[in-house]
Coordinates of C-alpha atoms in Angstrom, one line a residue:
M1 CA 76.2 19.8 -48.6
T2 CA 73.4 17.6 -46.4
N3 CA 71.9 19.5 -44.0
Y4 CA 72.2 17.0 -41.3
F5 CA 71.0 19.6 -38.5
R6 CA 67.8 21.0 -37.3
S7 CA 66.9 24.3 -38.4
N8 CA 67.2 26.4 -34.9
I9 CA 71.0 25.2 -34.3
D10 CA 71.8 25.7 -38.4
L11 CA 70.4 29.5 -38.0
M12 CA 71.8 29.9 -34.3
P13 CA 75.3 31.6 -33.6
P14 CA 77.8 29.8 -31.3
Y15 CA 78.2 31.0 -27.6
I16 CA 81.1 32.3 -27.9
P17 CA 83.2 32.3 -24.2
S18 CA 86.0 34.3 -22.9
E19 CA 89.2 34.0 -24.9
Q20 CA 91.6 31.3 -22.2
I21 CA 95.5 30.7 -23.1
E22 CA 97.7 28.4 -22.0
P23 CA 99.6 28.4 -18.6
S24 CA 103.1 29.3 -19.4
T25 CA 102.1 32.2 -21.1
K26 CA 102.8 35.3 -19.1
I27 CA 99.9 37.2 -19.5
I28 CA 97.9 38.9 -16.5
K29 CA 94.7 38.0 -17.3
L30 CA 91.3 39.5 -16.0
N31 CA 88.6 38.5 -18.8
S32 CA 86.7 35.1 -17.5
N33 CA 86.0 36.3 -13.9
E34 CA 88.3 33.4 -12.6
N35 CA 89.4 33.5 -8.9
P36 CA 93.2 34.4 -9.5
Y37 CA 94.0 32.4 -5.8
P38 CA 94.8 28.4 -5.2
P39 CA 92.3 26.7 -4.0
S40 CA 92.1 24.9 -0.6
P41 CA 94.9 22.4 -0.1
K42 CA 92.6 20.1 0.8
V43 CA 91.8 20.0 -3.4
T44 CA 96.2 19.0 -3.8
E45 CA 96.0 17.1 -1.1
V46 CA 93.1 14.6 -2.5
L47 CA 94.5 14.9 -5.7
R48 CA 97.8 14.0 -4.6
N49 CA 96.8 10.4 -2.9
F50 CA 93.6 10.2 -5.1
D51 CA 93.6 6.6 -6.2
G52 CA 93.6 5.1 -9.3
E53 CA 91.4 2.5 -8.9
L54 CA 88.5 4.6 -8.6
L55 CA 88.6 5.7 -12.0
R56 CA 88.0 1.8 -13.6
R57 CA 84.4 2.4 -12.5
Y58 CA 81.6 4.4 -13.1
P59 CA 81.5 7.3 -10.4
N60 CA 78.1 7.9 -7.4
A61 CA 75.2 8.4 -10.3
F62 CA 74.9 11.3 -7.3
A63 CA 78.2 12.7 -6.5
Q64 CA 76.8 11.7 -2.8
E65 CA 80.1 12.3 -1.5
F66 CA 79.7 16.4 -2.7
R67 CA 76.0 16.5 -2.2
Q68 CA 76.4 15.8 1.8
A69 CA 79.4 17.9 1.7
V70 CA 77.0 20.8 0.7
S71 CA 74.4 19.7 3.1
Q72 CA 76.6 20.2 6.0
A73 CA 78.4 23.2 4.5
L74 CA 74.2 25.3 3.6
G75 CA 72.1 23.7 6.6
V76 CA 70.5 22.4 3.5
P77 CA 68.8 18.3 3.5
V78 CA 71.3 16.7 0.5
D79 CA 67.5 15.0 -1.0
W80 CA 67.0 19.0 -2.1
I81 CA 70.6 19.2 -4.3
I82 CA 72.1 17.8 -7.5
A83 CA 75.4 17.9 -8.5
G84 CA 76.3 19.2 -12.0
N85 CA 79.5 19.3 -14.9
G86 CA 79.2 23.1 -13.7
S87 CA 76.0 25.1 -13.3
D88 CA 76.6 25.5 -17.0
E89 CA 75.2 22.3 -17.2
L90 CA 72.5 22.5 -15.0
L91 CA 71.3 25.6 -16.8
S92 CA 71.0 23.1 -19.5
V93 CA 68.9 20.6 -17.3
V94 CA 66.9 23.2 -16.6
M95 CA 65.8 24.0 -20.1
R96 CA 65.8 20.7 -21.4
A97 CA 63.1 19.3 -18.9
C98 CA 61.0 22.9 -19.3
A99 CA 61.7 24.4 -22.6
E100 CA 60.7 23.5 -26.3
P101 CA 58.7 25.2 -29.3
G102 CA 55.4 27.0 -28.3
R103 CA 57.3 27.5 -24.6
K104 CA 58.5 31.1 -23.6
V105 CA 61.9 32.1 -21.8
V106 CA 62.6 34.8 -20.3
Y107 CA 65.3 37.0 -18.3
P108 CA 66.5 40.3 -18.1
V109 CA 69.0 42.2 -20.3
P110 CA 72.0 42.5 -20.6
T111 CA 72.9 39.5 -18.6
Y112 CA 74.8 35.9 -19.4
V113 CA 74.6 35.2 -22.9
L114 CA 74.0 31.8 -22.5
Y115 CA 71.1 31.8 -21.7
R116 CA 69.7 32.8 -25.1
T117 CA 72.0 30.3 -26.8
L118 CA 70.4 28.0 -24.1
T119 CA 67.1 28.9 -26.2
Q120 CA 67.9 28.3 -28.8
I121 CA 68.7 25.0 -28.9
Q122 CA 65.2 23.9 -27.1
A123 CA 64.2 25.9 -30.0
A124 CA 61.6 27.8 -27.7
E125 CA 60.6 31.2 -27.5
I126 CA 63.2 33.4 -26.1
V127 CA 61.5 36.8 -24.7
E128 CA 64.6 39.7 -23.1
I129 CA 63.6 42.2 -21.1
P130 CA 65.8 45.4 -20.7
Y131 CA 67.6 46.4 -17.5
T132 CA 66.7 50.1 -16.3
E133 CA 69.6 51.9 -16.8
D134 CA 70.5 51.8 -13.0
Y135 CA 69.9 47.7 -13.2
R136 CA 66.3 48.1 -11.6
L137 CA 64.9 44.5 -12.2
P138 CA 61.9 45.0 -14.2
L139 CA 60.2 43.4 -12.5
E140 CA 55.8 44.0 -14.0
E141 CA 57.8 42.9 -17.1
L142 CA 58.6 39.9 -16.1
I143 CA 55.4 38.4 -13.9
A144 CA 53.4 39.8 -17.0
A145 CA 56.1 36.9 -19.6
N146 CA 55.3 34.5 -17.0
G147 CA 57.4 31.8 -18.6
S148 CA 58.3 28.3 -18.7
V149 CA 61.5 29.6 -17.1
T150 CA 62.3 32.8 -15.9
F151 CA 66.5 33.3 -15.3
I152 CA 67.5 36.0 -12.9
A153 CA 71.3 35.8 -12.4
S154 CA 72.2 37.5 -8.8
P155 CA 74.4 39.0 -8.4
N156 CA 74.2 39.6 -12.4
S157 CA 76.9 39.3 -14.9
P158 CA 78.4 41.9 -16.2
S159 CA 77.0 44.5 -14.3
G160 CA 77.9 43.3 -11.0
H161 CA 75.0 44.3 -9.3
M162 CA 72.9 42.0 -6.8
V163 CA 69.3 41.6 -7.4
P164 CA 66.8 42.6 -4.1
I165 CA 65.3 39.4 -2.1
E166 CA 62.0 41.0 -1.7
D167 CA 61.8 41.5 -5.9
L168 CA 62.8 37.6 -6.2
R169 CA 60.0 36.8 -4.0
K170 CA 57.4 39.0 -6.1
L171 CA 59.1 37.3 -9.1
A172 CA 58.2 33.6 -8.1
T173 CA 54.5 34.0 -5.9
H174 CA 53.0 35.7 -9.2
L175 CA 54.7 33.0 -11.8
S176 CA 53.4 30.1 -13.2
G177 CA 56.6 28.5 -14.4
I178 CA 60.3 28.1 -13.0
L179 CA 62.4 30.5 -11.8
A180 CA 65.9 30.2 -11.9
L181 CA 68.4 32.3 -10.5
D182 CA 71.7 31.7 -11.3
E183 CA 74.1 32.3 -7.9
A184 CA 76.9 32.3 -9.6
Y185 CA 78.4 34.9 -7.6
V186 CA 77.4 34.4 -5.1
D187 CA 80.0 34.4 -2.2
F188 CA 81.3 38.0 -2.9
A189 CA 77.8 38.8 -2.2
E190 CA 76.1 40.1 1.1
G191 CA 73.6 37.4 1.0
N192 CA 71.9 35.5 -0.9
A193 CA 68.4 34.1 -2.4
L194 CA 68.3 30.6 -0.8
D195 CA 65.5 31.0 1.5
L196 CA 63.0 31.5 -1.4
T197 CA 64.0 28.0 -2.1
Q198 CA 62.2 26.4 0.8
E199 CA 60.0 29.0 0.2
F200 CA 58.5 27.8 -2.7
E201 CA 58.1 25.0 -5.0
N202 CA 58.8 26.2 -8.0
V203 CA 62.6 28.6 -7.7
I204 CA 65.8 26.7 -7.8
S205 CA 69.2 27.8 -7.3
L206 CA 72.2 27.4 -9.3
R207 CA 75.9 27.1 -8.0
T208 CA 79.2 27.0 -8.9
L209 CA 82.7 26.0 -7.1
S210 CA 84.3 28.1 -10.2
K211 CA 83.7 31.6 -8.6
G212 CA 84.7 31.5 -4.9
Y213 CA 86.4 27.9 -4.8
S214 CA 88.6 28.5 -7.2
L215 CA 88.0 25.5 -8.7
A216 CA 86.7 26.2 -12.7
G217 CA 89.0 23.3 -13.9
I218 CA 87.2 20.6 -12.7
R219 CA 84.1 21.8 -14.0
L220 CA 81.8 21.2 -11.3
G221 CA 78.0 23.1 -9.7
F222 CA 75.3 22.7 -7.8
A223 CA 71.5 23.1 -7.1
I224 CA 69.0 23.8 -4.3
A225 CA 65.4 23.3 -5.3
N226 CA 62.3 21.5 -3.7
P227 CA 62.9 17.4 -4.2
K228 CA 59.4 17.9 -6.3
L229 CA 61.3 19.6 -8.6
L230 CA 63.9 18.4 -8.9
S231 CA 62.9 14.6 -9.4
A232 CA 62.4 16.4 -12.6
L233 CA 65.9 17.5 -13.7
Y234 CA 67.0 13.8 -12.8
K235 CA 65.4 12.1 -15.6
V236 CA 67.3 14.6 -18.2
K237 CA 71.0 14.6 -16.3
D238 CA 73.7 12.4 -17.0
S239 CA 73.4 9.1 -15.4
Y240 CA 76.9 9.7 -14.4
N241 CA 77.3 13.5 -14.9
V242 CA 79.8 14.8 -11.9
D243 CA 83.4 12.4 -12.3
A244 CA 84.7 11.1 -9.1
I245 CA 87.8 13.1 -9.2
A246 CA 85.4 16.3 -9.2
C247 CA 83.5 14.9 -6.4
A248 CA 85.9 13.9 -4.0
V249 CA 88.1 17.2 -5.2
G250 CA 84.5 19.0 -4.5
A251 CA 83.6 17.6 -1.5
A252 CA 87.3 18.7 0.1
A253 CA 86.8 22.5 -0.9
I254 CA 82.8 22.3 0.5
N255 CA 84.7 21.1 4.0
D256 CA 87.3 23.9 3.8
Q257 CA 85.4 27.2 4.3
T258 CA 87.9 28.6 6.5
H259 CA 89.7 28.9 2.9
K260 CA 86.7 30.3 1.0
H261 CA 86.1 32.9 3.2
T262 CA 89.9 34.1 3.6
C263 CA 90.9 34.3 -0.2
I264 CA 86.7 35.9 -0.5
E265 CA 87.2 38.5 1.8
K266 CA 91.1 39.4 0.0
I267 CA 89.1 39.9 -3.2
K268 CA 86.2 41.7 -1.5
A269 CA 89.1 44.7 0.0
S270 CA 91.1 44.6 -3.6
R271 CA 87.3 44.7 -5.2
K272 CA 87.2 48.2 -3.2
K273 CA 90.2 49.3 -3.8
L274 CA 90.9 48.6 -7.5
A275 CA 87.6 50.4 -7.7
S276 CA 88.3 53.7 -6.5
E277 CA 91.6 53.4 -8.6
L278 CA 89.7 53.5 -12.0
K279 CA 87.6 56.5 -10.6
Q280 CA 90.5 58.2 -9.9
L281 CA 91.3 57.3 -13.7
G282 CA 87.9 59.0 -14.9
F283 CA 86.1 55.5 -15.3
R284 CA 82.7 55.1 -14.5
V285 CA 82.5 51.8 -11.8
W286 CA 79.6 50.5 -10.7
D287 CA 78.9 48.5 -7.7
S288 CA 79.8 45.1 -7.4
Q289 CA 78.7 41.9 -5.4
T290 CA 80.8 39.8 -7.9
N291 CA 84.5 39.2 -8.1
F292 CA 84.4 42.1 -11.1
L293 CA 83.7 45.3 -11.9
L294 CA 81.8 46.5 -14.6
V295 CA 83.7 50.0 -16.0
Q296 CA 83.1 53.0 -18.5
P297 CA 86.4 54.8 -20.1
R298 CA 85.5 58.7 -19.6
A299 CA 86.2 58.6 -23.3
G300 CA 84.1 55.9 -24.1
N301 CA 86.2 54.3 -25.9
A302 CA 86.3 50.5 -24.4
E303 CA 87.1 48.3 -27.4
E304 CA 90.5 50.1 -28.3
L305 CA 91.3 50.3 -25.2
F306 CA 90.7 46.4 -24.4
Q307 CA 92.8 46.3 -27.5
R308 CA 95.9 48.5 -26.0
L309 CA 95.7 46.5 -23.3
K310 CA 95.6 42.6 -25.2
E311 CA 98.9 44.6 -26.4
R312 CA 100.3 45.1 -23.4
K313 CA 99.4 41.0 -22.2
I314 CA 96.8 42.0 -20.5
L315 CA 92.8 41.0 -21.0
V316 CA 90.4 42.4 -19.8
R317 CA 86.4 41.3 -22.0
Y318 CA 84.6 43.6 -23.9
F319 CA 81.2 42.5 -25.1
K320 CA 80.0 43.8 -28.6
Q321 CA 76.4 44.0 -27.6
P322 CA 74.2 47.4 -27.4
R323 CA 74.4 49.0 -23.8
L324 CA 77.3 47.3 -23.3
D325 CA 80.1 48.3 -26.2
D326 CA 81.2 51.2 -24.3
K327 CA 82.2 49.0 -20.8
L328 CA 84.7 47.0 -19.9
R329 CA 84.2 43.5 -17.4
I330 CA 87.2 43.5 -15.3
T331 CA 88.1 40.6 -12.8
I332 CA 89.8 41.3 -9.9
G333 CA 93.1 40.1 -9.8
T334 CA 95.8 39.5 -6.7
N335 CA 97.0 43.5 -6.0
E336 CA 100.4 42.9 -8.3
Q337 CA 97.7 42.1 -10.8
N338 CA 95.7 45.1 -9.9
K339 CA 99.1 47.4 -10.1
I340 CA 100.0 46.3 -13.3
L341 CA 96.8 46.8 -14.7
I342 CA 96.5 50.6 -13.2
E343 CA 100.0 51.2 -13.8
T344 CA 98.9 50.8 -17.1
L345 CA 96.0 52.5 -17.7
S346 CA 97.9 55.6 -16.1
F347 CA 100.5 55.4 -18.5
L348 CA 97.3 55.1 -21.7
V349 CA 96.1 57.7 -20.0
K350 CA 98.2 59.9 -19.0
Y351 CA 100.1 60.1 -23.0
N352 CA 96.4 59.5 -24.8
T353 CA 97.6 56.8 -26.3
I354 CA 94.0 56.1 -27.3
D355 CA 92.8 57.5 -29.4
E356 CA 90.1 59.9 -27.9
S357 CA 87.6 60.1 -31.2
H358 CA 87.3 56.6 -31.8

């Protein structure tokens, strides 16, 4: 067969997202960190009344309506905001603008594995620096690596921890490249790093409407940074990267902060309750600032437990990779979904249906 592709593309493994199911499938889906509650009723109203004539035309190239809504909600000037087809596209835009062979992309691990895929696409040098066992940022090593792009997910996935703002400030102070702060889960956290984008020209905060706003199906995100930094990203992004429906829906969701906050508070309460119940069953549970929990079964048999739950129509996330292969990541569901999960796990533990020697 003819070799059509660049050598680095031929050699790289694909990014594998979490397992998806048909909407009609009767299964409890706790593997993708989706919000268990529906989006704002204002979103539904926008969809119901959307003018089909707008689909004949190209959308606003800068998603202006959406950016204005973000500006008002966060108190950030519009020209400090760029919109994207999910925050994943904006991660890709940063990479296309900054990464190439001979340049380093640096991040602590374990973290979001898409960073590795995006680096491989650009054929840049990957520098992965392990987190400490208690997930303290390997600050000095990250500074010494001094990447063209340094990714920090805060809160991080799959650990759920928040990186202290002073660590991020020190990192931004010492790096000569871009510090990309992936704040996909920030709506569930007790703080954020938005102020660092005002303090440092090389810091960009990337956010999504997939988690806190229940809009994973729309694919819409945004980033905040100094306009000098964004000017290069605008050269790289697709001309019309946010469609008209996503722009209108996103603006409606952002404008309804009351609905978002109500859902967030329910998820936080459920997170606390679920963590307590899992600990009572003997699981080790890491503190979380997200809408999921990283947990370790007492017997360390995470993969088999993942399979047994799947047999019972409950999906959680299992990562077959170092430091994670004895753990599970569990999305916070509704109280009813969490109740079924705990009942199922209680049965598996009580009747010893899992091979403890695995």
